[in-house]
GROMACS .gro file of C-alpha atoms in nm:
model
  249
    1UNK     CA    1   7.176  -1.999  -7.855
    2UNK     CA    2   7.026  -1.704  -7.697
    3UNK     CA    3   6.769  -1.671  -7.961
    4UNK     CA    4   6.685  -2.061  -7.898
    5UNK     CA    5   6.658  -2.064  -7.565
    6UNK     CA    6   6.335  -1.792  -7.576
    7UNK     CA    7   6.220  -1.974  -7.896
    8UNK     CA    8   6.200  -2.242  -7.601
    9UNK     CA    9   6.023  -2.008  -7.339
   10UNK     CA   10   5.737  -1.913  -7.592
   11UNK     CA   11   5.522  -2.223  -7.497
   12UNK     CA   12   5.600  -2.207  -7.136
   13UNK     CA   13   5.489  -1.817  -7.193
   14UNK     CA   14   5.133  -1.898  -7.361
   15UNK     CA   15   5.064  -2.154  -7.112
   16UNK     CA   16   5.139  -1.906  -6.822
   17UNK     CA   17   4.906  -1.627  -6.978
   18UNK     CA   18   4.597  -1.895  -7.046
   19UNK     CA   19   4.630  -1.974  -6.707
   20UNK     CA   20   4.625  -1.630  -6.580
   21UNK     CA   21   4.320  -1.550  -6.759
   22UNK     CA   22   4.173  -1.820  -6.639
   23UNK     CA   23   4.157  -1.771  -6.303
   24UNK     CA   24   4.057  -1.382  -6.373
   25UNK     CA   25   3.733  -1.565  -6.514
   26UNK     CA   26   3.738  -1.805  -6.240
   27UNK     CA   27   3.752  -1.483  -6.029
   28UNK     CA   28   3.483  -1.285  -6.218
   29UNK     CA   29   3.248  -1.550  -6.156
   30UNK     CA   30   3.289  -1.565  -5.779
   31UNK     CA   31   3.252  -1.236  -5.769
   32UNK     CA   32   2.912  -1.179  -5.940
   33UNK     CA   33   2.830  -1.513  -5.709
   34UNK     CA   34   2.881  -1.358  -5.415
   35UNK     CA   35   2.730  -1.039  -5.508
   36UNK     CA   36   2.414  -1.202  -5.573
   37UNK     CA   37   2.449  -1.394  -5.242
   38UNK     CA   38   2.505  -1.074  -5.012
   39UNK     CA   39   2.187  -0.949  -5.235
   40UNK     CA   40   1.969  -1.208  -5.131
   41UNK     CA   41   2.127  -1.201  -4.784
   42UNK     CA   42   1.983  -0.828  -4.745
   43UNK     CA   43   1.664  -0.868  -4.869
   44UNK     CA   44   1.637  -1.235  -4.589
   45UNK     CA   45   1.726  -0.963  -4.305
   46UNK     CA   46   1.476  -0.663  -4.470
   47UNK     CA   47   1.181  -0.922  -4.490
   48UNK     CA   48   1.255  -1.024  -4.150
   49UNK     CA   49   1.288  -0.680  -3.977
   50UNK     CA   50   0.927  -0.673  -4.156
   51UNK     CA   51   0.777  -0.989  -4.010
   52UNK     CA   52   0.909  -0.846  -3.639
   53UNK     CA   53   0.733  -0.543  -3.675
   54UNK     CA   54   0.421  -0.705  -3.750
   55UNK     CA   55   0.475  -0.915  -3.466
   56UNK     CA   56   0.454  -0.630  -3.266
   57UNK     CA   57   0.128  -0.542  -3.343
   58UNK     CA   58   0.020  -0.925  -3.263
   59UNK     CA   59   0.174  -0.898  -2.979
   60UNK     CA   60   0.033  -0.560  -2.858
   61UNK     CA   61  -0.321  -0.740  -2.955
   62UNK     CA   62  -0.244  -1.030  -2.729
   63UNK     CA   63  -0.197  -0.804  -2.434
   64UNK     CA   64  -0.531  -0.621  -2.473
   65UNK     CA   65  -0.698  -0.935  -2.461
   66UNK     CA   66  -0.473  -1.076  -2.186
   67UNK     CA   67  -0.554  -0.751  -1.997
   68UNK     CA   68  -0.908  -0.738  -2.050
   69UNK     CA   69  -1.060  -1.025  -2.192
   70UNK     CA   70  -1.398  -0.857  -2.228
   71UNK     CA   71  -1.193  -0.648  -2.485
   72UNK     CA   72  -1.462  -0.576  -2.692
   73UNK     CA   73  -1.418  -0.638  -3.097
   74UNK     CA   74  -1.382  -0.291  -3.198
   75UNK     CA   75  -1.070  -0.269  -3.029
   76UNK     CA   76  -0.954  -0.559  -3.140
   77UNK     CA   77  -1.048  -0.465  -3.512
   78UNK     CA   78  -0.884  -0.140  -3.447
   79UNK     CA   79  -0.551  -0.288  -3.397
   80UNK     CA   80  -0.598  -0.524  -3.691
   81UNK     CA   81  -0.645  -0.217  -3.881
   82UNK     CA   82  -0.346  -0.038  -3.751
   83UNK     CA   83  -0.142  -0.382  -3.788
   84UNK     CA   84  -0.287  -0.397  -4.172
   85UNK     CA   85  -0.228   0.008  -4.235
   86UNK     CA   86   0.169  -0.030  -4.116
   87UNK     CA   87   0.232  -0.341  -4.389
   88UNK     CA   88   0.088  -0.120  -4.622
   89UNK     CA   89   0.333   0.159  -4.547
   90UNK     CA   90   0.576  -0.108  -4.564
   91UNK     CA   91   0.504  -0.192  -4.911
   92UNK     CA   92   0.470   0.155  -5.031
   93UNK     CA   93   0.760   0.224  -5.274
   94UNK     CA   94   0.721  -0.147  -5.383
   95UNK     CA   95   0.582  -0.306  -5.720
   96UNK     CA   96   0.475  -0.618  -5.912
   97UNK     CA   97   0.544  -0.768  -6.200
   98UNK     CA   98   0.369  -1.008  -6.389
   99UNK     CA   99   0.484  -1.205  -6.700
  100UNK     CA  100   0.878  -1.201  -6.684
  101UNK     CA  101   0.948  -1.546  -6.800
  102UNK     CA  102   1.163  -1.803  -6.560
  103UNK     CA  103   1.507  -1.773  -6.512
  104UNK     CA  104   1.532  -1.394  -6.743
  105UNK     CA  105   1.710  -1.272  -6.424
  106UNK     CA  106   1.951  -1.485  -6.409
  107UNK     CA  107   1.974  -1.487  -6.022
  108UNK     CA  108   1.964  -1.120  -5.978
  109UNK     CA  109   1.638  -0.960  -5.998
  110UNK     CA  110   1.759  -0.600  -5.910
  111UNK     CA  111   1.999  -0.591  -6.205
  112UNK     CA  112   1.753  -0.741  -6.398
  113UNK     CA  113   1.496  -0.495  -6.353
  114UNK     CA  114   1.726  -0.222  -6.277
  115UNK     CA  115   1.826  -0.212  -6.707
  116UNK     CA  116   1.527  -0.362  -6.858
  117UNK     CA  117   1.291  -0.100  -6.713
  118UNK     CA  118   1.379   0.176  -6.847
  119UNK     CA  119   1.385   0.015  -7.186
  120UNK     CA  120   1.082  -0.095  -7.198
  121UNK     CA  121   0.837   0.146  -7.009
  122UNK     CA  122   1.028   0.437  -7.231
  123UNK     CA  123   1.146   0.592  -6.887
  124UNK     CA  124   1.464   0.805  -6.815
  125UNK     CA  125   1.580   0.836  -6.489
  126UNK     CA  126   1.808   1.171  -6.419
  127UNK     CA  127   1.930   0.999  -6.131
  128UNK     CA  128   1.969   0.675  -6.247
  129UNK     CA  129   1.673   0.376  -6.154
  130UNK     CA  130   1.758   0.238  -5.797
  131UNK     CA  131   1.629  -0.087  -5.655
  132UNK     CA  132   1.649  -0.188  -5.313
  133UNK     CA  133   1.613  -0.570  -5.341
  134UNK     CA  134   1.371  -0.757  -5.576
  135UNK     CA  135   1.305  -1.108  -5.598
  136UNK     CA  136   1.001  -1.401  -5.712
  137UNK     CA  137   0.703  -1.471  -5.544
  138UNK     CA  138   0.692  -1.820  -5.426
  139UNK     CA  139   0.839  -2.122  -5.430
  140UNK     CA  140   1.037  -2.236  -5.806
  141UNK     CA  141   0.756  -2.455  -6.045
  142UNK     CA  142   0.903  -2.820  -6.080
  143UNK     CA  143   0.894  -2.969  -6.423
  144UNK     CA  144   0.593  -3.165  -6.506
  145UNK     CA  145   0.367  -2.968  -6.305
  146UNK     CA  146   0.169  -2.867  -6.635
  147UNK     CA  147   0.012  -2.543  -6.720
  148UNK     CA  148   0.174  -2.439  -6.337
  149UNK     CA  149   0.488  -2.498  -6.449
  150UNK     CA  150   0.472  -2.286  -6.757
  151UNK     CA  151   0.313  -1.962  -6.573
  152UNK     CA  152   0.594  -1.766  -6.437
  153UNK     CA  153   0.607  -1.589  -6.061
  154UNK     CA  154   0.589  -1.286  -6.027
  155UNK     CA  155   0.859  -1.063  -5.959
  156UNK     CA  156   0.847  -0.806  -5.633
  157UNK     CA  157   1.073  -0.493  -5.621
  158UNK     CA  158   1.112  -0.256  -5.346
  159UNK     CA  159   1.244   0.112  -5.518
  160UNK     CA  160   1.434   0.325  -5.334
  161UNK     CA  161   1.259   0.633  -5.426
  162UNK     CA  162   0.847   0.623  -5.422
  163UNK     CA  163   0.862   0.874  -5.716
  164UNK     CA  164   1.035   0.623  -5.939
  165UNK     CA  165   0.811   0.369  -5.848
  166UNK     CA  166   0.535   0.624  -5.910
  167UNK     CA  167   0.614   0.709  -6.252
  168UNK     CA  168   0.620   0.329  -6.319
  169UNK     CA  169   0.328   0.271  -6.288
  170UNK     CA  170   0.206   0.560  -6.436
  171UNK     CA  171   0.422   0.461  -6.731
  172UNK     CA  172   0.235   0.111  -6.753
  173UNK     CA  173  -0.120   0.234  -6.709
  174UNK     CA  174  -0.076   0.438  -6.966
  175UNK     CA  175   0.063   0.218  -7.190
  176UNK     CA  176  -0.178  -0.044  -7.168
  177UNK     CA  177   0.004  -0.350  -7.298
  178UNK     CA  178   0.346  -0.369  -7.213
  179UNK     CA  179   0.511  -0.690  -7.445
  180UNK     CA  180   0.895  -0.801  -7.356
  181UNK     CA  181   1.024  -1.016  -7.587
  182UNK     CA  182   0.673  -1.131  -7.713
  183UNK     CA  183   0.528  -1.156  -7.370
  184UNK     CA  184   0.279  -0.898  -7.188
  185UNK     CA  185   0.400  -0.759  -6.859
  186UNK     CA  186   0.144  -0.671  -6.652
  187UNK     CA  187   0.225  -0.410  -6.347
  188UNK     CA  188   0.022  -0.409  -5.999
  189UNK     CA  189   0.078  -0.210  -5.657
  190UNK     CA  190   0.153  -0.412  -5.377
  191UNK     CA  191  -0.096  -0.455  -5.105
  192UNK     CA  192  -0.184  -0.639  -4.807
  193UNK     CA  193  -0.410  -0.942  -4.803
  194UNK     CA  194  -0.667  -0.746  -4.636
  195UNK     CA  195  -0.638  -0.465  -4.872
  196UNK     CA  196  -0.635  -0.630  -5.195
  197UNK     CA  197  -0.971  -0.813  -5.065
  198UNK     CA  198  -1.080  -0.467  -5.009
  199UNK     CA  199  -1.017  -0.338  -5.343
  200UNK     CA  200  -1.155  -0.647  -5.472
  201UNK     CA  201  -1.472  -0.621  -5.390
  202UNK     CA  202  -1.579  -0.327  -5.639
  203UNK     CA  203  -1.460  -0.545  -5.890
  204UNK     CA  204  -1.863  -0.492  -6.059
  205UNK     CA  205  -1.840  -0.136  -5.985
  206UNK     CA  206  -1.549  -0.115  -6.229
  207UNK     CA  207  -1.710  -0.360  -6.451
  208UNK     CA  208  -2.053  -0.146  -6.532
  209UNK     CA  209  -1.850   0.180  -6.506
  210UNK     CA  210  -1.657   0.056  -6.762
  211UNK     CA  211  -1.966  -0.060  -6.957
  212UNK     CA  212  -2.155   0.299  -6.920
  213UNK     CA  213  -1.851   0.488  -7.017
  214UNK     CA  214  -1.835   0.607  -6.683
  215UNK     CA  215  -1.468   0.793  -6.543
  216UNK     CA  216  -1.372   0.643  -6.186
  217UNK     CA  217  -1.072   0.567  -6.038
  218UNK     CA  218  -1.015   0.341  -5.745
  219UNK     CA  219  -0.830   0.549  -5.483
  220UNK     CA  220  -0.602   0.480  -5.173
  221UNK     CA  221  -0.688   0.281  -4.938
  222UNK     CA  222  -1.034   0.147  -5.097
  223UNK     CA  223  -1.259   0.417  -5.237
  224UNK     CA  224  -1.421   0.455  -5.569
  225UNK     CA  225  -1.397   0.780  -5.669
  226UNK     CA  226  -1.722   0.793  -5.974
  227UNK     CA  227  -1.753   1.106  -6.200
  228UNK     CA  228  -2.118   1.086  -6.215
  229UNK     CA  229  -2.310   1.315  -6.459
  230UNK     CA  230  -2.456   1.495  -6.158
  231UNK     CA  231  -2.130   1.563  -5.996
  232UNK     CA  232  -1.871   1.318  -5.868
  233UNK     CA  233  -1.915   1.072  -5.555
  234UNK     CA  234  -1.721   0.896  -5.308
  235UNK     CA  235  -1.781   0.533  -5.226
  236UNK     CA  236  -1.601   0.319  -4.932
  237UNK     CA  237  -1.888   0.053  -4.904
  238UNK     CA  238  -1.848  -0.139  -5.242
  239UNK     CA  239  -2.238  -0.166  -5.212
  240UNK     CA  240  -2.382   0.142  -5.202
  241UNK     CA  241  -2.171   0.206  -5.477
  242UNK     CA  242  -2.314  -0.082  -5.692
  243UNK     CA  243  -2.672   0.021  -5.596
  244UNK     CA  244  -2.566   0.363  -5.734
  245UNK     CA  245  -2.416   0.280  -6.079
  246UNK     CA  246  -2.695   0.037  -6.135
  247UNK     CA  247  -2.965   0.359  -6.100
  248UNK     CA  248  -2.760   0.582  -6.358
  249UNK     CA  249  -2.887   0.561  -6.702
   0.00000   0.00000   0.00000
């Protein structure tokens, strides 16, 4: 009878186990949820300790024109400058990347990026790659929104270490064409508005450089650095340095 009765309680037994490891799945799932959530959460109240220290500046602006409205424009520019050199510093240890497909991150960017990285830019970190918060550019494509629905956002990721970042991109330039699962990702340094207009306006310096064989590189903040036959030269006004590049032979 004894043997019987826990023939009986076998069933009962199985069901009580499936529904055990059920809920540990159930469980797991919340878990990664809500770790993706409080992810998200600190990068909302990063981004807006950002936006409030640019604020500052605007607001430091207003009162120099409040106080003296015959503020003249250089002073004015100077503070734009200032306001446009701090978001810079701000986006220092960050990084972009172009050509991750929709949806590969599966609602978490930083792990994402975090284990992919390595992999594909051939790059071992001793200490183990560590990203602050990362996340799209933008708002999601809808469907039928042709060819804008096919190009992906980019992705943004703040590093917690600048050298990491650094050898990143160092990584990719060298490289050339990075390809991830049959796609090219494309790495930039993130910049201001006002910055990236700055960069691109020696756009046509690069271009003939590039067409003359020339060595340059485009420095921090905005200067062409041009090894020139007759020694190298510095160029902040995108201008000159055309007028240059055009006389070499």
């Amino acid at each position: 009878k004894e043997s019987f009765r826990n023939q009986n309680k076998i069933p009962q037994t199985k069901t009580i186990l499936k529904s055990e490891i059920g809920n540990v799945s159930k469980n797991k799932k919340i878990r990664v949820s809500t770790s993706a959530t409080e992810s998200k959460l600190a990068d909302i109240a990063n981004r807006i300790c950002e936006v409030e220290s640019r604020l500052c500046f605007l607001e430091d602006a207003h009162r120099v024109q409040e106080g003296n409205p015959s503020a003249s424009k250089a002073e004015v520019e100077t503070l734009r400058q200032k306001m446009d050199d701090f978001e810079n510093r701000e986006r220092r240890n960050n990084l972009r990347f172009m050509g991750f497909h929709e949806g590969c991150e599966e609602d978490n960017a930083v792990k994402f990026l975090e284990e992919i990285i390595p992999k594909i830019f051939n790059i071992n970190f001793p200490k183990g790659l560590e990203i602050e918060r990362a996340h799209r550019l933008g708002s999601r494509p809808g469907r039928g929104e042709g060819s804008q629905a096919l190009r992906p956002r980019p992705i943004i990721a703040r590093f917690l270490r600048f050298q990491d970042r650094d050898r990143i991109a160092e990584a990719a330039r060298k490289m050339g064409t990075v390809t991830w699962e049959r796609r090219r990702i494309m790495v930039f340094a993130d910049y201001s508005k006002l910055l990236s207009d700055r960069r691109m306006k020696f756009r046509e310096c690069k271009k003939l450089l590039h067409e003359k064989s020339i060595r340059f590189s485009l420095n921090y903040p905005a200067v062409l650095m041009v090894k020139a036959p007759q020694g190298p030269r510095r160029f902040e006004d995108h201008k000159e340095a055309l007028a240059f590049i055009t006389s070499l032979d």
